[in-house]
Short mmCIF file of C-alpha atoms in Angstrom, two decimals:
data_model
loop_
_atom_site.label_atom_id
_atom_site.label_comp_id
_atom_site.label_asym_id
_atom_site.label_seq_id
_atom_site.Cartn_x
_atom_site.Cartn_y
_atom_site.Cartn_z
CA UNK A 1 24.87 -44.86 -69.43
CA UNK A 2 26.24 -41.19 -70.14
CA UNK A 3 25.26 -38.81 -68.59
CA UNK A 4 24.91 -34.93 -69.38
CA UNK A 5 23.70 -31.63 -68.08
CA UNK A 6 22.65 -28.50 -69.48
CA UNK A 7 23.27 -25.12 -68.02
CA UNK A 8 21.35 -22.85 -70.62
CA UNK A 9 18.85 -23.99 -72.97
CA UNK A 10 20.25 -26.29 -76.01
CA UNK A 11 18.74 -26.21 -78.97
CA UNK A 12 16.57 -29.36 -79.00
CA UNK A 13 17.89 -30.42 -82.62
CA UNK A 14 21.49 -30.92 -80.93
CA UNK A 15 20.21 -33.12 -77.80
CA UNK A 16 18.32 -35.12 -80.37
CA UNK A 17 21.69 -36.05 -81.98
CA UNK A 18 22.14 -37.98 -78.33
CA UNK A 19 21.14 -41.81 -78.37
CA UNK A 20 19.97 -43.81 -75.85
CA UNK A 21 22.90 -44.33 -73.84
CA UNK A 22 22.89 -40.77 -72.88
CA UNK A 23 20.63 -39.41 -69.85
CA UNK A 24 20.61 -35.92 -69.07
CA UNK A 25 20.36 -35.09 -65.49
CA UNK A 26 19.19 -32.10 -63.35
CA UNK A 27 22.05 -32.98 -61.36
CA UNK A 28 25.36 -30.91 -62.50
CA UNK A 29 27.26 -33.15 -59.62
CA UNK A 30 26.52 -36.23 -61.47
CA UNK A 31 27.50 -35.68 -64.55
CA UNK A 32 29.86 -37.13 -66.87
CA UNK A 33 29.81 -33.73 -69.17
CA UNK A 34 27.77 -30.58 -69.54
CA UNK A 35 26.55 -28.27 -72.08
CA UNK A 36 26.52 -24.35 -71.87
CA UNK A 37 26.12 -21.51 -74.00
CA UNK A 38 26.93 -18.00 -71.54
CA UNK A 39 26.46 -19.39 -67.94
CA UNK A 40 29.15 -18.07 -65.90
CA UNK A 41 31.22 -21.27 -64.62
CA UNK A 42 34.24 -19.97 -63.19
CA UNK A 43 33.03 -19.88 -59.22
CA UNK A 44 30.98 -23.57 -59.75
CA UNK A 45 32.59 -26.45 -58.29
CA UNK A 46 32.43 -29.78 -60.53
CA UNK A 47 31.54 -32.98 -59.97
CA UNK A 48 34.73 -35.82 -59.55
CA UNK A 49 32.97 -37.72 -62.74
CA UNK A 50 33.06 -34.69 -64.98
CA UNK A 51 34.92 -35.00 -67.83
CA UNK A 52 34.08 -32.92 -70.49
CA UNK A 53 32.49 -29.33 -70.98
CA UNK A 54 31.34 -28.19 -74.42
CA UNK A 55 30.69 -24.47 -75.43
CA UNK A 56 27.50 -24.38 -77.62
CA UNK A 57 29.19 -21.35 -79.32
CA UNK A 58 32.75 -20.20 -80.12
CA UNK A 59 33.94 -18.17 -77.03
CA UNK A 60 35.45 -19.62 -73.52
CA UNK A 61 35.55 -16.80 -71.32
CA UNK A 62 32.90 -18.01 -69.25
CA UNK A 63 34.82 -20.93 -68.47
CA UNK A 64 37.52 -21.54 -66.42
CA UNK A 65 39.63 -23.14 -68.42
CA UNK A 66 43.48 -23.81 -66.35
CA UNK A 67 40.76 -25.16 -63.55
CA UNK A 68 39.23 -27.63 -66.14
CA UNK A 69 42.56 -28.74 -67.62
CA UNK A 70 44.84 -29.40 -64.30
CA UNK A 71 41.38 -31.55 -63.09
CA UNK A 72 41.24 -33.51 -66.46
CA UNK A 73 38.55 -32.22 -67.80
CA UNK A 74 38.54 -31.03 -71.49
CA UNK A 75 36.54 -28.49 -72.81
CA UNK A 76 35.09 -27.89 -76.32
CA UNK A 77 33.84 -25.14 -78.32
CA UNK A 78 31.71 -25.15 -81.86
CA UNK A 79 34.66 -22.93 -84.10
CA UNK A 80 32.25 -22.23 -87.22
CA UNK A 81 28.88 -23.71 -86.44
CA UNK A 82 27.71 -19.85 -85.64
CA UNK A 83 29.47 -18.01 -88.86
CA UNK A 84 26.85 -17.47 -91.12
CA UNK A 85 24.84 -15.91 -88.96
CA UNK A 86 27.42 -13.73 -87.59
CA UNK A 87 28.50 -12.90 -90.81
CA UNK A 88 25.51 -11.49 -92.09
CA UNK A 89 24.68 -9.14 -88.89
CA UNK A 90 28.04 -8.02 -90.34
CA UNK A 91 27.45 -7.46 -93.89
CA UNK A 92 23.88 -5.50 -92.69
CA UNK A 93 25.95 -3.72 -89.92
CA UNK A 94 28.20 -1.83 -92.62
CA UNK A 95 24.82 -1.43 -95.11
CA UNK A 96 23.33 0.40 -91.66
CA UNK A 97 26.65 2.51 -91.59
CA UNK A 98 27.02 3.29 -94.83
CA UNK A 99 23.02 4.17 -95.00
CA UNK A 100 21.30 6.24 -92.62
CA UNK A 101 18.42 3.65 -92.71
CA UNK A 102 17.73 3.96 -88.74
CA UNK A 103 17.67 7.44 -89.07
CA UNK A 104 15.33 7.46 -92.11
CA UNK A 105 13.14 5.25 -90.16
CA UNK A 106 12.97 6.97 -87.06
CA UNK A 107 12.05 10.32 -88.82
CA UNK A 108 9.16 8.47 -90.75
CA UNK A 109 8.10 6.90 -87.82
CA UNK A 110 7.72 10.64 -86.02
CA UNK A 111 5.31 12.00 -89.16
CA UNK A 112 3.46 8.47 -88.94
CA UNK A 113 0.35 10.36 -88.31
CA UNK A 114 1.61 13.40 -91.30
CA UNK A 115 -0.85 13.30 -93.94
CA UNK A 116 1.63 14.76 -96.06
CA UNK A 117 4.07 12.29 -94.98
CA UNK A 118 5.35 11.18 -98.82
CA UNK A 119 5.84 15.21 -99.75
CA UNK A 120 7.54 16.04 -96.71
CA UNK A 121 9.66 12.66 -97.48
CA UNK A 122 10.89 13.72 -101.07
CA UNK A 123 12.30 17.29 -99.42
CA UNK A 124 13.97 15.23 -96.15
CA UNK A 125 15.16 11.97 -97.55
CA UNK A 126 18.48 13.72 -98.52
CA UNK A 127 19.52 13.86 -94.52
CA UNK A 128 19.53 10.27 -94.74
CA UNK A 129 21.17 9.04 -98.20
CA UNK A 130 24.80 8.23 -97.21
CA UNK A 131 26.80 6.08 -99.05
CA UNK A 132 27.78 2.44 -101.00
CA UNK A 133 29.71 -0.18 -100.23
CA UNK A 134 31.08 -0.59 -103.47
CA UNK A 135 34.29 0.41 -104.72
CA UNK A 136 34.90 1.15 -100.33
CA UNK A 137 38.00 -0.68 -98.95
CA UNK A 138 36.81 -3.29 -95.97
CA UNK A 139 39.86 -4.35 -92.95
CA UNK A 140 38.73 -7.41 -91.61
CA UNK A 141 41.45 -8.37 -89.12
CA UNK A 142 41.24 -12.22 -88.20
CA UNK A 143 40.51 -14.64 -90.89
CA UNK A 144 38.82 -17.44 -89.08
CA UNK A 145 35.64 -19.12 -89.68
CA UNK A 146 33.82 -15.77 -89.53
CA UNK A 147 36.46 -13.40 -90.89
CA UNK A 148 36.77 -15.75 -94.01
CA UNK A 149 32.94 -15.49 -94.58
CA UNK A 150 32.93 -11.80 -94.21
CA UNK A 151 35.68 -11.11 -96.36
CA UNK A 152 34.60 -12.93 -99.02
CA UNK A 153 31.01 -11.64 -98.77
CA UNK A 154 32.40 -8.15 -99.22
CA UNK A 155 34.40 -9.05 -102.16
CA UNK A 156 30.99 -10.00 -103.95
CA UNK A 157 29.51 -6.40 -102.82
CA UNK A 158 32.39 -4.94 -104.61
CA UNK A 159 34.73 -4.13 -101.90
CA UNK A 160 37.80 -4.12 -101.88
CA UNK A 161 38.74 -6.27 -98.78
CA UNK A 162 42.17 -6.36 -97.03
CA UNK A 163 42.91 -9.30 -94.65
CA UNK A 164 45.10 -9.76 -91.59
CA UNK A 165 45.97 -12.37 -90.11
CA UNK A 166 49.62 -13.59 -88.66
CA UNK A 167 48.23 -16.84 -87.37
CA UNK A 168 45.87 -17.59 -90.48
CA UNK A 169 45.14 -21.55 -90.94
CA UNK A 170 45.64 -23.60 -93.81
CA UNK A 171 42.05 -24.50 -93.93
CA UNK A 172 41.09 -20.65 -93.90
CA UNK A 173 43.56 -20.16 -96.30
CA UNK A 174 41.95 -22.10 -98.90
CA UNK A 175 38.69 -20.85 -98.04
CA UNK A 176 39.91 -17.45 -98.60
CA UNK A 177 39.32 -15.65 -102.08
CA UNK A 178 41.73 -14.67 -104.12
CA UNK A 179 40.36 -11.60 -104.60
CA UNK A 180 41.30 -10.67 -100.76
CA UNK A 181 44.98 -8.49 -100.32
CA UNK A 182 47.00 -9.55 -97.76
CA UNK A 183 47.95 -6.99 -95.65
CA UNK A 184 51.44 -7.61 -93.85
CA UNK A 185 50.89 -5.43 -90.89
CA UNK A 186 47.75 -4.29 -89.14
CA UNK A 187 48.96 -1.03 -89.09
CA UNK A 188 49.02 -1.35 -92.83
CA UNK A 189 44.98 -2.23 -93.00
CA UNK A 190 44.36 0.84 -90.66
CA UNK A 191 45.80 3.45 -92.62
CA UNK A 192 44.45 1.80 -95.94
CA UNK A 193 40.72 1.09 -95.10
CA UNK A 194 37.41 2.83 -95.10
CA UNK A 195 35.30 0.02 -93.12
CA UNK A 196 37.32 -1.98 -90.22
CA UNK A 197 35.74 -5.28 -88.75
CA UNK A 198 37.15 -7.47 -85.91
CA UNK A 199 37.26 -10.88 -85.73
CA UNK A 200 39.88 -12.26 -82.87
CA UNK A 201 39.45 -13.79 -79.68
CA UNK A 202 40.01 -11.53 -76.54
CA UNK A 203 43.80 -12.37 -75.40
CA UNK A 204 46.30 -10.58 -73.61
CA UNK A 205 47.81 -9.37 -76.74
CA UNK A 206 44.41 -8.37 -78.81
CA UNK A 207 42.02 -6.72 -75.58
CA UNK A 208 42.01 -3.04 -76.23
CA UNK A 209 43.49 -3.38 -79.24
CA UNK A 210 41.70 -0.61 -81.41
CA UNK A 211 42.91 2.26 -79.19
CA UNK A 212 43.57 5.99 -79.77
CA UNK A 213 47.12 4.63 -81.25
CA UNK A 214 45.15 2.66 -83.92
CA UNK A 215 42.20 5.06 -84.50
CA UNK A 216 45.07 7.71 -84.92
CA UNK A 217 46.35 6.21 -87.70
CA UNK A 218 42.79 5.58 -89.65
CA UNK A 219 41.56 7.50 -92.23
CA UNK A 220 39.01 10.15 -91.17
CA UNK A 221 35.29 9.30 -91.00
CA UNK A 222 36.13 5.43 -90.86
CA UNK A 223 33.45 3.08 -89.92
CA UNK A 224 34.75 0.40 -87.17
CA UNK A 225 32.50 -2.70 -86.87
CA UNK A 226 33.08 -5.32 -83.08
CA UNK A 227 30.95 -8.25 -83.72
CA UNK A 228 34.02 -10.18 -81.54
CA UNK A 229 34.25 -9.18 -78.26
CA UNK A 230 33.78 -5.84 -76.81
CA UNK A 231 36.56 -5.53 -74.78
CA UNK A 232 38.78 -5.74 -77.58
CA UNK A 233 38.12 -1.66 -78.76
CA UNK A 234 38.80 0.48 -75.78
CA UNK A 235 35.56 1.90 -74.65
CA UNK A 236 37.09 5.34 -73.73
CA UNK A 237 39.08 6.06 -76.76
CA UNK A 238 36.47 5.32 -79.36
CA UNK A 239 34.14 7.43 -77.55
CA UNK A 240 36.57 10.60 -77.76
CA UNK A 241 37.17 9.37 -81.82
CA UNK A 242 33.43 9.49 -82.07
CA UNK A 243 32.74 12.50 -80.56
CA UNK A 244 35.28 14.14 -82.25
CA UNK A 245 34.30 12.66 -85.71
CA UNK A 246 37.38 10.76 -86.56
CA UNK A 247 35.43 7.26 -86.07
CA UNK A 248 31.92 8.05 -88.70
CA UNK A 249 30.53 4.94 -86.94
CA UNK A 250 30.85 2.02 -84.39
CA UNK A 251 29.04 -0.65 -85.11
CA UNK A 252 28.84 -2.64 -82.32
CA UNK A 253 27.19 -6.05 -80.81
CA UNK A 254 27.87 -5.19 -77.69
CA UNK A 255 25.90 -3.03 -75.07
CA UNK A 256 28.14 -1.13 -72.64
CA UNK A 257 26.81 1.26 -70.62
CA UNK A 258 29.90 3.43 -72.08
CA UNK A 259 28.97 3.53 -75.42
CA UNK A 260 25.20 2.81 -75.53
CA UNK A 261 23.43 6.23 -76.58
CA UNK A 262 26.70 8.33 -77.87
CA UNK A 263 25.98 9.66 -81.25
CA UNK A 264 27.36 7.86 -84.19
CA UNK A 265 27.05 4.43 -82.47
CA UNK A 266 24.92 1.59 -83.69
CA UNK A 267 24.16 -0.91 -80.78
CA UNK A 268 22.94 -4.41 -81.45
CA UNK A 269 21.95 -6.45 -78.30
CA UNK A 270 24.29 -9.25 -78.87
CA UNK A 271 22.31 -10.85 -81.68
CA UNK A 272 25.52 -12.24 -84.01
CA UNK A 273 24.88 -16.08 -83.60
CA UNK A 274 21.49 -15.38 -82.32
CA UNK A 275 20.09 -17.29 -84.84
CA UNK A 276 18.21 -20.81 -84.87
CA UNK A 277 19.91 -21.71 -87.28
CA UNK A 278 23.26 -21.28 -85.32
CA UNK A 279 21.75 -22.58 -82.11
CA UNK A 280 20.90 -25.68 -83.48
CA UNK A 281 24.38 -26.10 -85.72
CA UNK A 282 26.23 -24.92 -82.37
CA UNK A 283 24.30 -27.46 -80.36
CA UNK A 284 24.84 -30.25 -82.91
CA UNK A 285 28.62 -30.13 -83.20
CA UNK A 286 28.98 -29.49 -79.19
CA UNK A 287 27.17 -33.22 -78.67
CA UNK A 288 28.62 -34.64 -81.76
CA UNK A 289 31.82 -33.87 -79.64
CA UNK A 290 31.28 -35.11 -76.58
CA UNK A 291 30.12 -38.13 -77.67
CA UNK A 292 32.88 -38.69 -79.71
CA UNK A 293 35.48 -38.08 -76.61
CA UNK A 294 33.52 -39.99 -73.84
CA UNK A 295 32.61 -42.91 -76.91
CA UNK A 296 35.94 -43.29 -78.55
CA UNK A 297 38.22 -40.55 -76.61
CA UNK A 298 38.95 -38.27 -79.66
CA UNK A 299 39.32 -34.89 -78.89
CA UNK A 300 38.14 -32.40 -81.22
CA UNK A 301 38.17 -28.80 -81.22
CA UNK A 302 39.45 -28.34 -77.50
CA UNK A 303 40.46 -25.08 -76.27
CA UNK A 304 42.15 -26.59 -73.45
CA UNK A 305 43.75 -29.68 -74.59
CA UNK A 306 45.21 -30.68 -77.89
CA UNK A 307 42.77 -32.29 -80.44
CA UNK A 308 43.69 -35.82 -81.06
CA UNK A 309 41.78 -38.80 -83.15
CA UNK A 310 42.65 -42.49 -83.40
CA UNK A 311 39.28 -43.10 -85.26
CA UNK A 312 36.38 -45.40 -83.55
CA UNK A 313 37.37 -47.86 -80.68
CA UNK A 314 37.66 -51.25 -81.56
CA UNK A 315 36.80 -54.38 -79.76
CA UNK A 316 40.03 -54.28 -77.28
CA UNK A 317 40.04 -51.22 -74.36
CA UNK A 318 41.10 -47.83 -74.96
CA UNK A 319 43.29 -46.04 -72.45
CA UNK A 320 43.23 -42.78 -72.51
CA UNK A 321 45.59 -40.49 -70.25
CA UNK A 322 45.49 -36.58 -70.29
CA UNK A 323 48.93 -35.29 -68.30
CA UNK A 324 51.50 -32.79 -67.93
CA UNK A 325 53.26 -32.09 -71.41
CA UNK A 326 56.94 -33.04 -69.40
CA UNK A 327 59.73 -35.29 -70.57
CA UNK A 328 59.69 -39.12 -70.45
CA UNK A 329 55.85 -39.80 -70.07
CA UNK A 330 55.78 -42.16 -73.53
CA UNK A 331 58.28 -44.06 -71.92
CA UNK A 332 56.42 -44.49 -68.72
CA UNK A 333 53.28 -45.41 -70.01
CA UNK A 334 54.61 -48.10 -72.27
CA UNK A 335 57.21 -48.90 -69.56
CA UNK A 336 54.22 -49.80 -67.25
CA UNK A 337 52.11 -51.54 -70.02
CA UNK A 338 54.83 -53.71 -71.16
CA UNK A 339 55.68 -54.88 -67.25
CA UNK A 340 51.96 -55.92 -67.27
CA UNK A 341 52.60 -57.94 -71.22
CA UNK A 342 50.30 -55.58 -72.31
CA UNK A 343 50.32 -55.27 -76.21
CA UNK A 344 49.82 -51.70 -77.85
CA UNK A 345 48.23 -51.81 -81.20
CA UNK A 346 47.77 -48.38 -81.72
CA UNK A 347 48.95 -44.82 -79.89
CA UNK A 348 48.57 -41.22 -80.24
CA UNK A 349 50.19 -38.19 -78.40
CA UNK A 350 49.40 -34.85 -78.84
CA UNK A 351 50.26 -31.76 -76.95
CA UNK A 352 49.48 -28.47 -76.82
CA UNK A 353 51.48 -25.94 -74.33
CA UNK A 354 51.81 -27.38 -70.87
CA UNK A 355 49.34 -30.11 -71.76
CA UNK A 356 48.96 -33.40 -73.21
CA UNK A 357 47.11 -36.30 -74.51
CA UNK A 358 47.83 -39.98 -74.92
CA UNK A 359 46.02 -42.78 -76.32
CA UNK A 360 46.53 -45.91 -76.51
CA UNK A 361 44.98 -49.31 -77.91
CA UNK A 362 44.89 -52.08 -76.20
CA UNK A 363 44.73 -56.19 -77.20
CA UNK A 364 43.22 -57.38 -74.11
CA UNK A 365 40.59 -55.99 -70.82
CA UNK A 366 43.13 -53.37 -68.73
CA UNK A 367 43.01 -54.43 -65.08
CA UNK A 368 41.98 -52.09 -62.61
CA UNK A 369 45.83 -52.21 -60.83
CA UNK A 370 47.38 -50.93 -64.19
CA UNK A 371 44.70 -48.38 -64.52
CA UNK A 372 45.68 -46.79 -60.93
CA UNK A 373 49.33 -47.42 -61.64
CA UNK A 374 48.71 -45.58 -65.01
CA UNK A 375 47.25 -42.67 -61.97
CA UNK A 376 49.78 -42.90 -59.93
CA UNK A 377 52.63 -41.38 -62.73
CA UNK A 378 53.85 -37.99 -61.66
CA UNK A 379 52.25 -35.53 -64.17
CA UNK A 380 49.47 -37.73 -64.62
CA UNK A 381 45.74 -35.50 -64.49
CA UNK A 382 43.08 -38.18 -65.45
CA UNK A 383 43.52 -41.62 -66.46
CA UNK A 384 39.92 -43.65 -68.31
CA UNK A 385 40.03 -46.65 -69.90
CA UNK A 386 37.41 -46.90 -72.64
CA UNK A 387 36.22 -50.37 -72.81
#
């Protein structure tokens, strides 16, 4: 029996997708993985049976990942299962830019009680008529699951969308439209674009990147749109472009206490994959993962480890060894099985930076002495045999 915790509330949809042999437990301690959506985990101490940790969503920052990894424990996220949803906050935050529809609201909302309201509307509506989206050049830098959805989206409003992307997969390459231009530099997109949207992860290289040395080079009254991460746009420098009218809009789904009430801002309260439907296909693929890793010890869409599948276990054991990504571990592993006459049938080995992943397929029960020798290699994080 498996079993799990939750530290926010999961969708119930997802945790139906569990079968019997799973138990969750009030007890974190216990636990052989846990779910989370935006707990803060980076001060909690872990039980010594944890083993996996999946992100009902697509960002890790709550998580502490280098901890998880050097104790063996991998952690997942849900790339995709949110998209739609953020996608379309998206597509209505740049119809809310272009169109002074808060505004408009707002002012009918004051003359509610006007019993001229629809005269006094025909002489004021003009204060609020802005512009379209068509024929308007969009910048969405990042083309992942959600950048791919928005730029494509636009295309179909009649945009005409520039992509960048240095690190761009295959898969979201196909996904792509043609219709999209690929712009070689960022600084290219900047210069070209009306509307600007954001769709990276926060990294070294990527927080604060839309500064005053990238607003500087935009065109003037351009609309910037953060439905990423908010410290990716320094909060200082597109309060000065706002103020001084170079930014039109920011479009934002973020709440600082910086930017929250400066004019030309549109704050949403974090509501991108706020969605049920994204809670329950977030929840979903974060079980469908950790059952596959504790069941048959694929790895799939780790942030921490590299993703590795040998397909479902068969009727011999499973090792499976997550270690150091150093020199000569293959050989030790194999070394060790074969002094035992222990036949492999199968093995995989993946790594990804300083870590790694090995399985391997067994044709008879693994002692316990081989699974502690297995342990006991230098480099070695977390040895489990999958029987």
């Amino acid at each position: 029996m498996y079993k799990y915790h939750c530290l926010n509330p999961i969708s119930q949809i997802g945790l139906e997708k569990f079968t019997e042999s799973y138990q969750m437990t009030e007890n974190m301690q216990e636990s052989d993985a846990i779910l989370v959506r935006s707990a803060a985990m980076h001060e909690m101490e872990f039980g010594s049976g944890l083993k996996a940790i999946a992100r009902a969503g697509a960002g890790v920052n709550n998580i502490p990942l280098e901890k998880c990894a050097e104790n063996g424990v991998v952690v997942f996220n849900t790339p995709g299962a949110n998209a739609n949803g953020v996608k379309e906050l998206v597509i209505a935050g740049m119809l809310l830019a272009a169109r002074d529809i808060i505004g408009g609201i707002n002012w009918v909302q004051e003359y509610e009680e006007d019993g001229d309201i629809a005269k006094m509307t025909e002489k004021k509506k003009k204060a609020f008529a802005g512009t379209e989206l068509e024929g308007k050049k969009l910048g969405v830098i990042g083309l992942g699951a959600i950048g791919v959805l928005v730029a494509n989206a636009a295309t179909h409003l009649g945009m005409e969308v520039y992509g960048y992307d240095p690190y761009v997969s295959v898969d979201a390459a196909w996904k792509l439209s043609r219709n999209i231009h690929h712009a070689k530099t960022v600084d290219e997109l900047y210069k070209e674009c009306d509307y600007i949207t954001i769709h990276v992860p926060a990294l070294d290289d990527t927080k604060g990147m839309i500064n005053k040395d990238a607003i500087g080079l935009m065109k003037k009254g351009v609309v910037i749109l953060n439905f990423a991460r908010d410290i990716l746009v320094n909060q200082e420098d597109i309060v000065d472009a706002l103020v001084s009218e170079k930014v039109h809009r920011y479009v934002t789904d973020f709440p600082t206490k910086e930017i929250v009430g400066v004019k030309g801002t549109i704050v949403i309260p974090h509501l991108g994959a706020s969605t049920e439907e994204s809670e329950d296909n977030c929840a979903k693929m974060a079980v469908a993962e950790v059952m596959d890793y504790l069941e048959n010890g694929n790895i799939t869409h780790s942030v921490n480890y590299p993703d590795c599948n040998m397909g479902i276990k068969g009727e011999g054991d499973r090792i499976t060894i997550l270690h150091k990504n150093i020199p000569n571990m293959l050989g030790q592993f194999t070394g060790l099985l074969a002094s035992e006459n222990m036949n492999i049938s199968l093995m995989a080995n993946k790594s990804k930076k300083e870590y790694a992943y090995t399985m391997i397929d067994v044709e008879r029960a693994v002692p316990a002495e081989v699974e502690k020798h297995l342990e006991s290699v230098e480099g070695v994080l977390k040895v489990r045999v999958i029987r």
